[in-house]
CSV table of C-alpha atoms in Angstrom, one decimal:
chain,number,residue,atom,x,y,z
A,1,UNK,CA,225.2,133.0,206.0
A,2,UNK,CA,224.7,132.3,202.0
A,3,UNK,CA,223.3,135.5,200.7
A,4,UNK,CA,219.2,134.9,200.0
A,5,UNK,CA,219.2,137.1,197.6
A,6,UNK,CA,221.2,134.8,195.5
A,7,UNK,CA,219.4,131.8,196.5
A,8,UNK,CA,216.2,133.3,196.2
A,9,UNK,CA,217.6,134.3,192.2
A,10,UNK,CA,218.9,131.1,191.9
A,11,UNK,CA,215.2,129.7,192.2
A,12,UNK,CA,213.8,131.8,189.8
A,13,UNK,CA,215.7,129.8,186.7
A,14,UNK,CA,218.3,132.4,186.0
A,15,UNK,CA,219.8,130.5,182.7
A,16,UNK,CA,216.3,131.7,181.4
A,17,UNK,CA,217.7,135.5,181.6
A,18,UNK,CA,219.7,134.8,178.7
A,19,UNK,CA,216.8,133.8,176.1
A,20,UNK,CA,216.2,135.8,173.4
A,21,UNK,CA,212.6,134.0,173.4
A,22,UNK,CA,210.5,137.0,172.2
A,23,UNK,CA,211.8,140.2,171.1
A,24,UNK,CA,207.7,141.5,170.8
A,25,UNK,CA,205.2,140.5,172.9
A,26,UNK,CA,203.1,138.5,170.4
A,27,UNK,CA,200.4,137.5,172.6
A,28,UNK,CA,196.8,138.2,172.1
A,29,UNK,CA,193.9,138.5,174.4
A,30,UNK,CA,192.7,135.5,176.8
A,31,UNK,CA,189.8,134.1,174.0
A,32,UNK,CA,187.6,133.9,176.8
A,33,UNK,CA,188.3,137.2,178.7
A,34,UNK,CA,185.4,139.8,178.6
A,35,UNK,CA,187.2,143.7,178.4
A,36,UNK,CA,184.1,145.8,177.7
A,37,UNK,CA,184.1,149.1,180.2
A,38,UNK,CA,180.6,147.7,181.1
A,39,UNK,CA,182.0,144.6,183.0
A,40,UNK,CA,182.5,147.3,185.5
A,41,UNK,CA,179.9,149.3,185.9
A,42,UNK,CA,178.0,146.5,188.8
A,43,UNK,CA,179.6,145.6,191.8
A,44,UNK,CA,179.0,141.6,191.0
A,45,UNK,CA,180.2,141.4,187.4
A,46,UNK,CA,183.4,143.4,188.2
A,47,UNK,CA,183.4,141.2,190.8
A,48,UNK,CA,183.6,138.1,188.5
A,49,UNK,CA,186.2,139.8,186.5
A,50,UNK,CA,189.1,139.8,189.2
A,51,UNK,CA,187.6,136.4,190.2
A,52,UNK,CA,188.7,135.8,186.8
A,53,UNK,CA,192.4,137.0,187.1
A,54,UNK,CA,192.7,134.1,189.8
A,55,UNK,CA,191.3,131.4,188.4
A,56,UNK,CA,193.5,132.0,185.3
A,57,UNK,CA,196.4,132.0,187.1
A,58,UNK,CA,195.7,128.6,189.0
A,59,UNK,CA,194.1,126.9,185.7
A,60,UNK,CA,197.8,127.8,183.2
A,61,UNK,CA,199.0,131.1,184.4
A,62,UNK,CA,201.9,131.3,187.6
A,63,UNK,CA,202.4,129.2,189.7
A,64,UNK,CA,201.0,126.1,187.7
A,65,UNK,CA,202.0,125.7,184.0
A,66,UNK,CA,201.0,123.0,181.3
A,67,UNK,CA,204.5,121.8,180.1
A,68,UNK,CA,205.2,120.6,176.6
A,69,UNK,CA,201.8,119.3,177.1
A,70,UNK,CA,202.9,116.3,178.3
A,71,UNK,CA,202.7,116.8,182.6
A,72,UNK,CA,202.1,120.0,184.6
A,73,UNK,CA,205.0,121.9,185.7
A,74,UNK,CA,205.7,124.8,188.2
A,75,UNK,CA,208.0,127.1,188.0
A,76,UNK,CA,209.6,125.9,191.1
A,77,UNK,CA,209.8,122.5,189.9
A,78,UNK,CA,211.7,124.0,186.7
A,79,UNK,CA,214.1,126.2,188.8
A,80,UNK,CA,214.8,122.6,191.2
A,81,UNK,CA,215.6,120.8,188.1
A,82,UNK,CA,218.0,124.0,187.4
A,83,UNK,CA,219.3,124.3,190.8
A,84,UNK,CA,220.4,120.9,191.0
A,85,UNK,CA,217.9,120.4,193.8
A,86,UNK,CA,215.7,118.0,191.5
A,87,UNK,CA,216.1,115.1,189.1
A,88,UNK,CA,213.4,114.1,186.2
A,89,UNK,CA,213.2,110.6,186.3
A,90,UNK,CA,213.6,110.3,182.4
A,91,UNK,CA,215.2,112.8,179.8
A,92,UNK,CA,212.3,114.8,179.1
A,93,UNK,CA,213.5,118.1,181.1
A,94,UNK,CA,216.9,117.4,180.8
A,95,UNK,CA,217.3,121.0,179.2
A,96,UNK,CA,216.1,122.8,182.7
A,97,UNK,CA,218.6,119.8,184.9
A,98,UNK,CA,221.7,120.7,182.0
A,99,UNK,CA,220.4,124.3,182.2
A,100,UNK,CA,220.4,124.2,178.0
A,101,UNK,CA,217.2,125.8,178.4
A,102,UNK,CA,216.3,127.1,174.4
A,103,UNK,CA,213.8,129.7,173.6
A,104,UNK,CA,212.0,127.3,171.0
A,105,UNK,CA,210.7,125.2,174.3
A,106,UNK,CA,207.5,124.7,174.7
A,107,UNK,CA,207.8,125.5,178.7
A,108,UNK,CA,209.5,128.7,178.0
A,109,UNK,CA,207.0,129.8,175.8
A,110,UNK,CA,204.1,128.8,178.0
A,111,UNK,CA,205.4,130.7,181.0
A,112,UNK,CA,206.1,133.7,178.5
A,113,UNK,CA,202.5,133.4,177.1
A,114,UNK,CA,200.7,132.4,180.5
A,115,UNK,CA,201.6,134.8,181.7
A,116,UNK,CA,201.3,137.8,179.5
A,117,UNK,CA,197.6,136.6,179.2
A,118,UNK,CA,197.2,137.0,182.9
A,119,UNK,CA,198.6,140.6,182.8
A,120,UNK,CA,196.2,141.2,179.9
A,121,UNK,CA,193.4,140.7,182.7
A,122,UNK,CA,194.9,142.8,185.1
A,123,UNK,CA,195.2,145.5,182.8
A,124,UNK,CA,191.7,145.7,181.5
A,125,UNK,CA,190.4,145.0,185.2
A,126,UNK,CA,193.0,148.3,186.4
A,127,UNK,CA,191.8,150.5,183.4
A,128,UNK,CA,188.2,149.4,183.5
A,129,UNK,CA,188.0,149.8,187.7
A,130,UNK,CA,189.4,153.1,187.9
A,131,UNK,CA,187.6,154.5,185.0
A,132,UNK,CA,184.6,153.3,186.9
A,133,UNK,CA,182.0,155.8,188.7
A,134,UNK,CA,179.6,153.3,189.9
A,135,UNK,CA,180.9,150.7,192.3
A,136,UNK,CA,180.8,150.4,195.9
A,137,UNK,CA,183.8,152.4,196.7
A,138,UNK,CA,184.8,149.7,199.3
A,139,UNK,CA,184.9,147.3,196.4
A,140,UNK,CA,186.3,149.0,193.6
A,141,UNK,CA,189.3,149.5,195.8
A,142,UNK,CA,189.7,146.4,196.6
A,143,UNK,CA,189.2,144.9,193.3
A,144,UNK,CA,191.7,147.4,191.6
A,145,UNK,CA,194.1,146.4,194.7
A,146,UNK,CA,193.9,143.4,193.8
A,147,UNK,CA,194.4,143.3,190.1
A,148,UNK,CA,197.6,145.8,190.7
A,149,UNK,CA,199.0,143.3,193.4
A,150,UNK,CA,198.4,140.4,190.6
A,151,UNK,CA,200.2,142.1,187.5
A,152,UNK,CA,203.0,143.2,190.0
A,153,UNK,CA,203.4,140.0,191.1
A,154,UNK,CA,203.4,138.5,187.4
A,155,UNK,CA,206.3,141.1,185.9
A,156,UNK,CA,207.8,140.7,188.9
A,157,UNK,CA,208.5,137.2,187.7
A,158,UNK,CA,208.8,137.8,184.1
A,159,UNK,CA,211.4,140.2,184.7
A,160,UNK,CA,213.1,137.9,187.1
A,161,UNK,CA,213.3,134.8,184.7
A,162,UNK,CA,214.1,137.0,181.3
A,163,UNK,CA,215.3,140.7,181.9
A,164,UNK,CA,213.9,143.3,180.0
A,165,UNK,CA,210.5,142.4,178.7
A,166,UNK,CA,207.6,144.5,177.2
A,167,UNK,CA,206.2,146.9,179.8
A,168,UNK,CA,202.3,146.5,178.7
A,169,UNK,CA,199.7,148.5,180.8
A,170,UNK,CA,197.0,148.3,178.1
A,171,UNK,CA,194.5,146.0,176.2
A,172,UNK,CA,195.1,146.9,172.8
A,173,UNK,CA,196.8,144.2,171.8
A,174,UNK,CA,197.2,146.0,168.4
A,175,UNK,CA,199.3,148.3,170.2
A,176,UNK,CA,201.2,145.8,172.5
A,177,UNK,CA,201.5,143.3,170.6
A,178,UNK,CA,204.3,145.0,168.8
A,179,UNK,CA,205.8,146.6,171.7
A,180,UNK,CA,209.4,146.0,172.3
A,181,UNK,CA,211.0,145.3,175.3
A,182,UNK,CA,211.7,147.3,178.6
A,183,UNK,CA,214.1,147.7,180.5
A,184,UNK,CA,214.6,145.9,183.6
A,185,UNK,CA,214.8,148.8,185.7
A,186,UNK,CA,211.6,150.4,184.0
A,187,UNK,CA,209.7,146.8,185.0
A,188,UNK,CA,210.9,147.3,188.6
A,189,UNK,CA,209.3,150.8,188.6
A,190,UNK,CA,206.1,149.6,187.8
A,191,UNK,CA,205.8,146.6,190.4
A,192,UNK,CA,206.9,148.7,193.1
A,193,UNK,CA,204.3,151.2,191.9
A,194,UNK,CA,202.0,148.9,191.5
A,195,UNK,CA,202.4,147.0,194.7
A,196,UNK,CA,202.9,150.6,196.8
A,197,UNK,CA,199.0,151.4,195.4
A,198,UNK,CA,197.8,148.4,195.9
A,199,UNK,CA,198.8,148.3,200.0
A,200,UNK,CA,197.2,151.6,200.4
A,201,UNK,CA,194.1,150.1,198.4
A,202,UNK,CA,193.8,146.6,200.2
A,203,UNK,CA,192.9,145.9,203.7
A,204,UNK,CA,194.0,144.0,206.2
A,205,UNK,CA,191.2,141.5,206.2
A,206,UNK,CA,190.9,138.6,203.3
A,207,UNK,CA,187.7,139.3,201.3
A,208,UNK,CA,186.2,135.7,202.1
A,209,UNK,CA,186.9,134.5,205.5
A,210,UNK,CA,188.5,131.8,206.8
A,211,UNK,CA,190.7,131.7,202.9
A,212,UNK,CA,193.8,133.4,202.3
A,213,UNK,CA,193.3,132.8,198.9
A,214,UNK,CA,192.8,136.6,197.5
A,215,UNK,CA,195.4,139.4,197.9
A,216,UNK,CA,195.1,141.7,201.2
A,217,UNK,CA,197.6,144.4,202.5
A,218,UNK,CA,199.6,142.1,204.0
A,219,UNK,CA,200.3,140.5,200.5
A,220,UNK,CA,201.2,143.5,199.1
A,221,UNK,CA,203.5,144.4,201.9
A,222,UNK,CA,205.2,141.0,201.9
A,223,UNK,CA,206.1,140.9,198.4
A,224,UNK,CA,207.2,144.8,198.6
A,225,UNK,CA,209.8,142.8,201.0
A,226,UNK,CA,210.9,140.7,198.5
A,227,UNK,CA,211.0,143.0,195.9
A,228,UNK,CA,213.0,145.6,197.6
A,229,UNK,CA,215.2,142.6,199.1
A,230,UNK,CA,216.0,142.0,195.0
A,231,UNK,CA,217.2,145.5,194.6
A,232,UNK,CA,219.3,145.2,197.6
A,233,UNK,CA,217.2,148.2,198.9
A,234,UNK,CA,218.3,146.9,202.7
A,235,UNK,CA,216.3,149.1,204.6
A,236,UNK,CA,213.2,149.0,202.8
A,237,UNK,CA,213.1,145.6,202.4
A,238,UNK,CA,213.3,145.7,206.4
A,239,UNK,CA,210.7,147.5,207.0
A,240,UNK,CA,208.1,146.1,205.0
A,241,UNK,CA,209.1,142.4,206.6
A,242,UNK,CA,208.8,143.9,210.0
A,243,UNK,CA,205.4,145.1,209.2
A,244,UNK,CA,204.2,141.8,208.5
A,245,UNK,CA,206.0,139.9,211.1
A,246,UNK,CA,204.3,142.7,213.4
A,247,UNK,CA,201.2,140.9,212.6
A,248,UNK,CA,201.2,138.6,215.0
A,249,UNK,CA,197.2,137.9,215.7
A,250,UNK,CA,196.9,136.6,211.8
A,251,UNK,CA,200.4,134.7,211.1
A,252,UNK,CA,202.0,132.6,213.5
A,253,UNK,CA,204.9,129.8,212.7
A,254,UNK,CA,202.6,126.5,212.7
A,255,UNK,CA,204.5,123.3,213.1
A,256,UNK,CA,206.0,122.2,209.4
A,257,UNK,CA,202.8,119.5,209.2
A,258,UNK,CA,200.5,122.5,209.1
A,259,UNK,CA,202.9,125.1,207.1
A,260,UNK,CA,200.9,124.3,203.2
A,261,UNK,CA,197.4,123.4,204.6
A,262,UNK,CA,194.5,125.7,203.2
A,263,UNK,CA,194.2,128.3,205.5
A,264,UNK,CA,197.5,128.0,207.3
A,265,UNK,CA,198.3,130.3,209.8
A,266,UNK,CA,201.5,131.2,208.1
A,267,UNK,CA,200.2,132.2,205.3
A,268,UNK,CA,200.0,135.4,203.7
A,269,UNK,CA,198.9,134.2,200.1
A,270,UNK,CA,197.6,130.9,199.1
A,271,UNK,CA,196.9,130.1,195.3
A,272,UNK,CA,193.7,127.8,195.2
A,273,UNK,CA,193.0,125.0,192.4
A,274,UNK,CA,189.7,126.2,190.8
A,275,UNK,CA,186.5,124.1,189.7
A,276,UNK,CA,186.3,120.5,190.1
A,277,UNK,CA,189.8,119.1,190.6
A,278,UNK,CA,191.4,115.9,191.4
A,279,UNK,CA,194.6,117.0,193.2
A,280,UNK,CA,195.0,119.4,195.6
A,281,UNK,CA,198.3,121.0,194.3
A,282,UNK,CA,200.3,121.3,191.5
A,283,UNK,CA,203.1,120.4,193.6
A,284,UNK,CA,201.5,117.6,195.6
A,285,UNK,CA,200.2,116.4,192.1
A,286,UNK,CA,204.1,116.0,190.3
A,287,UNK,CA,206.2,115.5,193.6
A,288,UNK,CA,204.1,112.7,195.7
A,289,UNK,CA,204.8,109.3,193.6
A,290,UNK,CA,201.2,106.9,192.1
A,291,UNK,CA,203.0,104.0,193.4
A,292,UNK,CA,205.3,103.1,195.9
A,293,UNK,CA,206.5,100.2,194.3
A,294,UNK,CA,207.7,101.4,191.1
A,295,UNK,CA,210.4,103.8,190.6
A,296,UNK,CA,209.7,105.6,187.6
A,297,UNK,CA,206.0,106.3,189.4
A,298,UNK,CA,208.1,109.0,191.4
A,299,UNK,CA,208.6,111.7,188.8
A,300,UNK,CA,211.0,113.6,190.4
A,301,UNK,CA,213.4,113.1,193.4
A,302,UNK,CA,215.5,115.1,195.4
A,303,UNK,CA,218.9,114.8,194.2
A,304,UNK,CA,221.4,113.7,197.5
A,305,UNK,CA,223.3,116.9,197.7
A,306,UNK,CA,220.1,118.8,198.1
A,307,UNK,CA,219.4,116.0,201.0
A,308,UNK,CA,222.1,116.4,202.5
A,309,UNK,CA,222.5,119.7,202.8
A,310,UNK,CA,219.8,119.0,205.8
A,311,UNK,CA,221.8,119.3,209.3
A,312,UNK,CA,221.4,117.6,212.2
A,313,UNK,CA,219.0,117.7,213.7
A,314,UNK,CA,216.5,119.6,211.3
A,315,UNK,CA,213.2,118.1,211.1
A,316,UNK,CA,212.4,118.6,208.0
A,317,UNK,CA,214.2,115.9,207.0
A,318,UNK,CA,211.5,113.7,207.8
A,319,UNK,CA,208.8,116.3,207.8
A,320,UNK,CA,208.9,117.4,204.4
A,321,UNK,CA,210.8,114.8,202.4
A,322,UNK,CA,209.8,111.4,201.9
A,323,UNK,CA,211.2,108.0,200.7
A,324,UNK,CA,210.8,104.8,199.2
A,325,UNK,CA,212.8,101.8,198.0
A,326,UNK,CA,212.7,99.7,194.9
A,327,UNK,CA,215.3,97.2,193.6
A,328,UNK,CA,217.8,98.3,196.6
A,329,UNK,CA,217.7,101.8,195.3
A,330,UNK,CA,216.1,104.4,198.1
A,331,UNK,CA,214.5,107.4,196.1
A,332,UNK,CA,213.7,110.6,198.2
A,333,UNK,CA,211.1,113.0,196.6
A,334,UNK,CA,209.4,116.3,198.2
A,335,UNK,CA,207.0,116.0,200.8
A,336,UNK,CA,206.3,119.5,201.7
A,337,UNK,CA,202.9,118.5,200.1
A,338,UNK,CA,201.1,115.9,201.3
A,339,UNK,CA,198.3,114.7,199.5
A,340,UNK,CA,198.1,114.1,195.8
A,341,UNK,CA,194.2,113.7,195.2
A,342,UNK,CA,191.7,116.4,197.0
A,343,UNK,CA,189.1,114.1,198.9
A,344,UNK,CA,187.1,111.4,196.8
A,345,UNK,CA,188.5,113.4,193.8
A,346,UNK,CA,185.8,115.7,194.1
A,347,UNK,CA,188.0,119.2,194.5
A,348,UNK,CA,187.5,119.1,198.6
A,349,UNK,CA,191.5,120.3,198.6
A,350,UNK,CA,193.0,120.4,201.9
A,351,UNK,CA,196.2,122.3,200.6
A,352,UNK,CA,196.5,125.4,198.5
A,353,UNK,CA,200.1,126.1,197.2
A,354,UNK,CA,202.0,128.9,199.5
A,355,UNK,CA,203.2,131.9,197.2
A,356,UNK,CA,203.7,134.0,200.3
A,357,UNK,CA,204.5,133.1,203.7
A,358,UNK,CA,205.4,134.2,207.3
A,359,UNK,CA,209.0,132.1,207.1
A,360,UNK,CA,210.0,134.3,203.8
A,361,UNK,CA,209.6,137.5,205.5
A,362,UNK,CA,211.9,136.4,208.5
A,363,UNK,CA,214.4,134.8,206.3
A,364,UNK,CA,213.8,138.2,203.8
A,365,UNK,CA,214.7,140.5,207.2
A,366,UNK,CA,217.5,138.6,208.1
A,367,UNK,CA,219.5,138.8,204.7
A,368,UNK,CA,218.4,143.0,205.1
A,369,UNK,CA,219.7,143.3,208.9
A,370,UNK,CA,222.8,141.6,208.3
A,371,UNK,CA,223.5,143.5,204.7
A,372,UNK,CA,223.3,147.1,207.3
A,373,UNK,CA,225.8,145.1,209.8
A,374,UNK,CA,223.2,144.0,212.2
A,375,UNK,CA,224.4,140.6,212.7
A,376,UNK,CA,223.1,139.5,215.8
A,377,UNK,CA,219.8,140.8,215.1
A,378,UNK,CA,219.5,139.4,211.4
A,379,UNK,CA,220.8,135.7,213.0
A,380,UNK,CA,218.3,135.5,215.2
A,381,UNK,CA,215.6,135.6,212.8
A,382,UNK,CA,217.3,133.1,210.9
A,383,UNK,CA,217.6,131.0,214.5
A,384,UNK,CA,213.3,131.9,214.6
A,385,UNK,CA,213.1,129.6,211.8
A,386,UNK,CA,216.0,127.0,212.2
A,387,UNK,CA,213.7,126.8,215.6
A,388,UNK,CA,210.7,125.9,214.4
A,389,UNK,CA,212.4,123.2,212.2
A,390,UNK,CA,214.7,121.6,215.5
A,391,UNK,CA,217.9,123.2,213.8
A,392,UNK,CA,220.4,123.9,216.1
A,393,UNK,CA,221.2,128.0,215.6
């Protein structure tokens, strides 16, 4: 079996690693971002302050990115057009597909800044929530869960995509905004810290039922998985898969029609579009062509090797791809997300993107089995997935 580690690197654009893009951080506070202590003195504005962190990171920060002004980008649309799994239907991110990726880019300095801006959140929502002495103790835990579990998840990207990168864990940005860079392993540190509080601060349940759109334990424990999967700690990253799979009364393996719907029962973290949107997802938005007529309507297809990599049978051929055919040319683009404009255009989404989900944390234990020589029981949860899909094992 390819190794998923390397896959799963390979997503995360690794020709980024090598940019020198900023050598200080260089990014101020969000303008709009309040920081004052008092934010956190009532339970409903320090409420509306993690709130915040969310809607940030759907509306600029990870997963969804404005690129070079011009479209919205993802960073797994950027790390198909690297991997050789996608194709731009003009020139304009040829330096992703040619992976000649410079650190003058406007995408690369959007994911840098986005993101940094995000973390600036988290960190005044840590400090201000565990300085605080008059919250619901319920709710300050879970809100400071919560903000650790979203700056983990954010340097665990940034250290992912460019190495070392300034290790900032406060909001003076006077102080910050000249710190240098850390180093990779001292990044690590801090998301597995970060992610180890936040599972013993979160709780199983999702704070609003019926969404899995803000971070519980079982967030926290499935990116542990992948975390420690990254370090190649085997056995760790083992255990915390297994404790997630364990859960078997919240995630289940729907069929691949249901796997990206809001509220899906596999998953484990959903990013929600906030305020009055007219697409559901990012993805569905660049992926699912405005016409079927005209080719360069479909921004991006899937590239034929990527296709045909598929076996026979494997329904997601059909499932999650889609085609259509102009001038004798058949183009093949994503389908994973099926609708391109939430109902009436009104922001009635019927699909949140999937950051975390059930089928990572098989694939993530089957990598760790078979890396301690536990081949037969790493393949068959690589054969619980092939399953659901038709694959033959």
């Amino acid at each position: 079996m390819q190794s998923l580690t390397r896959i799963s690197r390979r997503l995360l654009v690794p020709a980024l690693l090598s940019l020198a893009s900023c050598n200080f951080l260089d990014v101020g506070p969000p303008p709009t971002q309040v920081v004052d202590n008092n934010v956190f003195v009532a339970d409903a504005s320090a409420s509306a302050a993690v709130l915040g962190i969310y809607v940030s990171m759907t509306s600029g920060g990870f997963p969804g990115i404005a690129a070079s002004g011009a479209s919205t980008g993802t960073l797994a649309t950027y790390a198909g057009l690297s991997a050789d799994e996608l194709l731009f239907v003009n020139n304009q991110f040829d330096d992703f597909r040619l992976n000649q990726i410079n650190a003058a880019g406007a995408a690369v300095q959007n994911v840098w800044s986005q993101a940094y801006q995000t973390i600036y959140q988290c960190n005044a929502a840590v400090n201000g929530l565990t300085a605080s002495t008059t919250l619901t103790a319920s709710l300050r835990n879970q809100l400071l869960g919560e903000a650790k579990f979203m700056r983990a998840f954010n340097y665990f990207y940034l250290t992912n995509i460019y190495g070392d990168v300034p290790l900032v864990l406060t909001t003076d940005y006077t102080v910050s905004g000249t710190q240098p860079r850390a180093p990779r392993a001292d990044v690590y540190a801090q998301v597995l810290l970060d992610l180890l509080d936040a599972q013993q601060l979160l709780v199983p349940a999702y704070p609003v039922s019926g969404e899995r759109t803000r971070a519980n334990q079982a967030a926290a424990t499935a990116l542990l998985a992948r975390v420690y999967l990254y370090q190649q700690n085997w056995a760790a990253a083992e255990a915390q898969a297994s404790a997630v799979i364990a859960l078997t009364g919240q995630y289940q393996l729907p069929a691949l029609g249901q796997v990206f719907l809001a509220g899906s029962p596999e998953a484990i973290w959903q990013l929600r579009r906030s305020g009055n949107v007219s697409t559901n997802t990012y993805d569905g938005a660049n992926f699912i062509p405005v016409s079927l007529t005209v080719a360069p309507t479909a921004t991006y297809v899937l590239t034929n090797a990527l296709y045909s990599a598929f076996g026979t049978p494997d329904n997601r051929r059909t499932a999650w791809a889609s085609a259509f055919t102009v001038a004798g040319t058949t183009y093949r683009y994503p389908f994973k997300y099926q609708q391109r404009l939430a109902a009436a255009n009104a922001g009635a989404a019927t699909e949140y993107n999937n950051t975390l989900r059930l089928a990572e944390q098989y694939l993530i234990r089957a990598e760790a089995r078979i890396q301690q020589g536990n081949t037969a029981t790493g393949l068959a949860d690589l054969n619980v997935v092939r399953a659901r899909a038709a694959a033959t094992p």
